[in-house]
Short mmCIF file of C-alpha atoms in Angstrom, two decimals:
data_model
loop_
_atom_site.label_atom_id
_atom_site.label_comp_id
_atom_site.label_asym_id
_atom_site.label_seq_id
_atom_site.Cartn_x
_atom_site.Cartn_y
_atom_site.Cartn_z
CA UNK A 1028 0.00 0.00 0.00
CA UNK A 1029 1.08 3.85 0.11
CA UNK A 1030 1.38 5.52 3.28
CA UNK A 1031 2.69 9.23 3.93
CA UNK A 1032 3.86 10.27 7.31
CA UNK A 1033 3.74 13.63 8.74
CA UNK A 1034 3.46 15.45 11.84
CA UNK A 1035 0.26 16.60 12.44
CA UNK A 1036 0.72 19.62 14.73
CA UNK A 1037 3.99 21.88 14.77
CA UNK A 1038 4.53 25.61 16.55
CA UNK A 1039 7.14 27.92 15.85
CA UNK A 1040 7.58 31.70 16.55
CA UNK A 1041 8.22 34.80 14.37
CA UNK A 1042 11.04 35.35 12.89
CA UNK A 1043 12.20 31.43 13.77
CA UNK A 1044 12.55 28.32 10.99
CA UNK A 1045 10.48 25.29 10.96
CA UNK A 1046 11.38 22.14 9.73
CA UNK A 1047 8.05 19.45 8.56
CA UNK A 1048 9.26 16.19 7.62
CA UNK A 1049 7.87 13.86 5.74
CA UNK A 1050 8.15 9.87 5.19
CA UNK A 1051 6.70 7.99 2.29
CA UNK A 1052 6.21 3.99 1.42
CA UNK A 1053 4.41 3.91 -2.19
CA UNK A 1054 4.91 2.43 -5.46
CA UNK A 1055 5.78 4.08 -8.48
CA UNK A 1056 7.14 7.74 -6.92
CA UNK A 1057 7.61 10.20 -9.32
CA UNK A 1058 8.17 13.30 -7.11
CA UNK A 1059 7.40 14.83 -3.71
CA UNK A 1060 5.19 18.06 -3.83
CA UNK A 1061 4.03 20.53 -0.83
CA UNK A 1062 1.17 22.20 -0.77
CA UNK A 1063 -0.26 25.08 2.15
CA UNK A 1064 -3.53 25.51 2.89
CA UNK A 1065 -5.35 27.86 5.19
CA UNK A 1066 -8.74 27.03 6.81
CA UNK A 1067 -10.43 24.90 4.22
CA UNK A 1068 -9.09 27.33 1.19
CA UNK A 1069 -7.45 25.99 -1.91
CA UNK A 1070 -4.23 24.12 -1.54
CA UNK A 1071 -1.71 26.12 -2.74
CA UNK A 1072 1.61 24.54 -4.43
CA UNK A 1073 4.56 25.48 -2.71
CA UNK A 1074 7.39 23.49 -4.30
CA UNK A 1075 8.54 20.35 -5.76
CA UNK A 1076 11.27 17.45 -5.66
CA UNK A 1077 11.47 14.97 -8.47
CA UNK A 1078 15.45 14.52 -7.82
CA UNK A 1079 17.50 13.81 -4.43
CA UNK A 1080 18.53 17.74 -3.27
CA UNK A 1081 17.59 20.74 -2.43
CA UNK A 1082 15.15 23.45 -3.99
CA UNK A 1083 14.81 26.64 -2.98
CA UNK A 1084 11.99 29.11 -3.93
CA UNK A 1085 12.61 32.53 -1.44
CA UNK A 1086 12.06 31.82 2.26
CA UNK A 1087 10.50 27.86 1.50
CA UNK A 1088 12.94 25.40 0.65
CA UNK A 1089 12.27 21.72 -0.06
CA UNK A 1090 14.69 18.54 0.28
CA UNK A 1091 14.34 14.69 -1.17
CA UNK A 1092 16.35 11.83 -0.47
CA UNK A 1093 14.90 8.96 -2.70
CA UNK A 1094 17.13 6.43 -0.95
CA UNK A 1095 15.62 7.36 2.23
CA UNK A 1096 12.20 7.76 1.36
CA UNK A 1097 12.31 11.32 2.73
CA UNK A 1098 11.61 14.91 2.20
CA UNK A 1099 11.37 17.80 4.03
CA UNK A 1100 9.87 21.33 4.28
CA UNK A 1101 12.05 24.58 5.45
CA UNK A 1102 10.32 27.18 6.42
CA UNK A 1103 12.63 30.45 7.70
CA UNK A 1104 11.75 33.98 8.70
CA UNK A 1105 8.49 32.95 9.74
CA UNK A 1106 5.76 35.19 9.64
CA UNK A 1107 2.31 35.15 11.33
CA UNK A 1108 0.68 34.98 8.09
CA UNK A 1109 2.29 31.36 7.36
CA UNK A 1110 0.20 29.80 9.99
CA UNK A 1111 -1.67 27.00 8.07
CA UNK A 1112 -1.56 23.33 7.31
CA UNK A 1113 1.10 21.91 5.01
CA UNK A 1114 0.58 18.79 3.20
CA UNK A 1115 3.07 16.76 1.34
CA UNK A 1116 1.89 14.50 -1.50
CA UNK A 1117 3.57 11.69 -3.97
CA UNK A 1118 3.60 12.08 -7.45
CA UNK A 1119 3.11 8.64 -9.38
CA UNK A 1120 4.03 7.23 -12.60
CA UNK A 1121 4.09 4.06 -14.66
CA UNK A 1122 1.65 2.56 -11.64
CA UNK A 1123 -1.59 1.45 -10.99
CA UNK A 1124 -1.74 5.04 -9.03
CA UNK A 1125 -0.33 7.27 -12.43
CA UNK A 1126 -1.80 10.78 -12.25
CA UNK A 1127 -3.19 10.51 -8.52
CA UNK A 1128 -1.11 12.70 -5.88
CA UNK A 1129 -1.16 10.90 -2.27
CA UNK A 1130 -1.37 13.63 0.20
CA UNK A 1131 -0.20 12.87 3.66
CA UNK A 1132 -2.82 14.28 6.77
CA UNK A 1133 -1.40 17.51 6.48
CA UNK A 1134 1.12 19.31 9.44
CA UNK A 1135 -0.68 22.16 11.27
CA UNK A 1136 2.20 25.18 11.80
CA UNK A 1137 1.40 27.97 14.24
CA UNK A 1138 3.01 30.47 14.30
CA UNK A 1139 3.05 32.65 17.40
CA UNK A 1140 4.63 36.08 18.18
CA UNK B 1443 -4.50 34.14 -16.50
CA UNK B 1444 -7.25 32.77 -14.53
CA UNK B 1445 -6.79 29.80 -11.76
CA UNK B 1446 -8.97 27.03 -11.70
CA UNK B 1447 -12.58 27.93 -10.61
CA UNK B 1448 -15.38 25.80 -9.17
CA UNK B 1449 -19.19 25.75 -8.74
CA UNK B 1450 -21.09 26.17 -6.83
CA UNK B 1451 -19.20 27.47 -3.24
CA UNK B 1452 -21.66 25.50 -1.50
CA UNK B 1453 -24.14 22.88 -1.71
CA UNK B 1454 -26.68 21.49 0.64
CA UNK B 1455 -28.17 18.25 -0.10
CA UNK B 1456 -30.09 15.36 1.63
CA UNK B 1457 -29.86 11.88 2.07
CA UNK B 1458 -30.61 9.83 -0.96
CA UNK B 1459 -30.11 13.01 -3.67
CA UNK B 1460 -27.61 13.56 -6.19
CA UNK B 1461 -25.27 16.44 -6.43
CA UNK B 1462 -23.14 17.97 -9.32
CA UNK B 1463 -20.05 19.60 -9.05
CA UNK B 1464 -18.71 21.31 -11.79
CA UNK B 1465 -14.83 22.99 -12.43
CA UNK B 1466 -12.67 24.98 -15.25
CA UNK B 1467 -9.56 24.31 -15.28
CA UNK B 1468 -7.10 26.77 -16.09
CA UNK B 1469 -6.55 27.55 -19.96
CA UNK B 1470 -4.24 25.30 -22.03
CA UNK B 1471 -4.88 22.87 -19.13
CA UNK B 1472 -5.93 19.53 -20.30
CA UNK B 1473 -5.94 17.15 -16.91
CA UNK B 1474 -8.35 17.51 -14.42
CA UNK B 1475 -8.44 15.74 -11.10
CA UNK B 1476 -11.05 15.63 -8.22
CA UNK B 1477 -10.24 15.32 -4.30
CA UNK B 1478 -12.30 14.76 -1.66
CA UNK B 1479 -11.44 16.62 1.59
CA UNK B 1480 -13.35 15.51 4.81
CA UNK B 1481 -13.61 17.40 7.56
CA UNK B 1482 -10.02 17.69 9.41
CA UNK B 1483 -8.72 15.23 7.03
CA UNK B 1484 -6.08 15.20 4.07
CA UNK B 1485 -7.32 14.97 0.46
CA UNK B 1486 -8.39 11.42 -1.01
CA UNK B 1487 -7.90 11.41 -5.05
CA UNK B 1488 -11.20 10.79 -6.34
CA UNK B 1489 -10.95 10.73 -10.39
CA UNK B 1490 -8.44 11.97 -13.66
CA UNK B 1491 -9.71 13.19 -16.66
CA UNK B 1492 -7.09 13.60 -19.42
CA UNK B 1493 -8.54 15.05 -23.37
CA UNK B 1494 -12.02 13.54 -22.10
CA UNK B 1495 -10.81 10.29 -20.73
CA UNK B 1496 -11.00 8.91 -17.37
CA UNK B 1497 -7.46 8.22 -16.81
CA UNK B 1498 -7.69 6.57 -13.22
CA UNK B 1499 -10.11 6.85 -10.01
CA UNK B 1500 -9.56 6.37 -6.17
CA UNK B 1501 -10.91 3.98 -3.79
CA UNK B 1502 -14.55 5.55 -4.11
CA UNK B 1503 -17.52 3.87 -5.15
CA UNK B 1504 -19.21 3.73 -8.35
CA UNK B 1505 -21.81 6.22 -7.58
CA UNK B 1506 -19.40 8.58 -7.32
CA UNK B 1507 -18.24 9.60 -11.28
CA UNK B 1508 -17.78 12.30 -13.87
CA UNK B 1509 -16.94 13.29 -16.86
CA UNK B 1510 -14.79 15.79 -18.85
CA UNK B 1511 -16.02 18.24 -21.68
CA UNK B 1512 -14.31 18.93 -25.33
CA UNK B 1513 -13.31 22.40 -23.95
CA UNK B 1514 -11.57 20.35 -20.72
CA UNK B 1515 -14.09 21.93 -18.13
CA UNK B 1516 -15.53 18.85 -16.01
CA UNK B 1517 -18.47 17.77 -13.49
CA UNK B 1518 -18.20 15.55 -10.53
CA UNK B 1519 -21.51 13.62 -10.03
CA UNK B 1520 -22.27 12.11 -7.14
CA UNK B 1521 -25.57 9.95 -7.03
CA UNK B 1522 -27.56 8.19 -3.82
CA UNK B 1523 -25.61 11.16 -1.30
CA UNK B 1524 -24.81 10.00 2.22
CA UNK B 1525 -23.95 11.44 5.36
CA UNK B 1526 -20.53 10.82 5.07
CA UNK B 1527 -20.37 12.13 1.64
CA UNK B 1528 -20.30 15.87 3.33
CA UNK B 1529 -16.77 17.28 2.47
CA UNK B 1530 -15.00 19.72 0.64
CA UNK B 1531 -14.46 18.81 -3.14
CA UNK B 1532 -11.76 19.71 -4.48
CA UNK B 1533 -11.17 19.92 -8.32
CA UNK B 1534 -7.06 20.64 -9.64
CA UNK B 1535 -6.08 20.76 -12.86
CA UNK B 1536 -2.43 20.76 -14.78
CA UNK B 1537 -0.44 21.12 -17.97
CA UNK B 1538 -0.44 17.21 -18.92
CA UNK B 1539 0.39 14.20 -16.87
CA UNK B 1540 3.61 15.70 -15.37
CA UNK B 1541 2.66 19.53 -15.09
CA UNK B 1542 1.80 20.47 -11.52
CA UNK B 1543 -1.47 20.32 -9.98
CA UNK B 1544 -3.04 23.80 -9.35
CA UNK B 1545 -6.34 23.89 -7.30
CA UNK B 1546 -9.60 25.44 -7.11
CA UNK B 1547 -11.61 27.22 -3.93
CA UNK B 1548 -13.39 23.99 -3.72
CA UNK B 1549 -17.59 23.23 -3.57
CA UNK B 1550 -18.52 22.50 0.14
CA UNK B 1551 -20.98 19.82 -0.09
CA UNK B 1552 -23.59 19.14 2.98
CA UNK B 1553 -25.73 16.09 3.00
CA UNK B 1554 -28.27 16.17 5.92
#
């Protein structure tokens, strides 16, 4: 089966970095995506990893290890306005589950002054 | 350029009806995929559409299915609502199988 694993609750300050990890057991992985979402909005892409690394897109950054099954989330210079969940999600291909994206139970962040 | 856009915001059903859900996806976008989002919970993949196609669907039953139109726009039917069926639906759409998936505000659906 696929599983994603997450933390579900996480608090930070202002001003501080987070760090929401992610583990992943699924066939055919393509990529690892993140996504925010405040309060039953939209989820809102936030970056992707289809090689081992890291990407960086201003103060989110984004890391995969295939080998390990791993990714993470960097959030720095937090601000108040990033309080929301985070969700990561697998990418598939040339599997039974091509074209879904697996979301993990999202990670609640708050962010407090 | 316009996101992806759903209708309608909300929906209030009962037990027993059917409900239709309907989403653009953004122009030159040719996939479109449906979540379901229950309360507090992460999003379950529901259905692909690819140039009119269903492409793949999630561990949902039969009653729930859809279809996708020549101009790519598509509508989520679900027939014989339940309780449980209450969620927020979710319709995403991208550039081909390996674009990124870019979502819509979402149709809250309420079956009493």
């Amino acid at each position: 089966g696929q599983s994603l694993e997450q933390p579900s609750e996480v608090t930070a300050v202002e001003g501080a970095i987070v760090q929401i990890n992610c583990t992943y057991q699924t066939s055919g992985f393509y990529g690892l995506s993140w996504y925010q979402q405040h309060d039953g909005g939209a989820p809102t892409f936030l970056s992707y990893n289809a090689l081992d690394g890291l990407e960086e897109t201003g103060r989110f950054s984004s890391f995969l290890s295939r080998s390990d099954s791993y990714g993470y989330l960097l959030l720095q210079e937090l601000q108040m306005k990033d309080s929301a969940s985070y969700f990561c999600a697998v990418r598939h291909l040339g599997s039974s589950n091509t074209g879904k994206l697996i979301f993990g139970q999202g990670t609640t962040l708050q962010v407090k002054p | 350029e316009a996101g992806v856009t759903q209708s309608p915001t909300h929906l209030i059903k009962t037990r027993g009806q059917q409900a239709t859900l309907r989403c653009s996806p953004i122009s030159g976008h040719t996939s479109v995929y449906w979540y379901q989002q229950a309360l507090g919970l992460g999003l379950q993949f529901l259905l692909w559409y690819d140039e009119g196609e269903e492409r793949n669907r999630g561990n949902f039953p039969p009653r729930f299915s859809g279809r996708q139109f020549p101009n790519y726009s598509s509508e989520l039917n679900v027939n014989a609502l339940e309780l449980e069926d209450s969620a927020l639906y979710l319709c995403a759409s991208s550039l081909g199988l390996y674009g990124e998936q870019f979502f819509g505000p979402g149709t809250r659906l309420t079956v009493l």
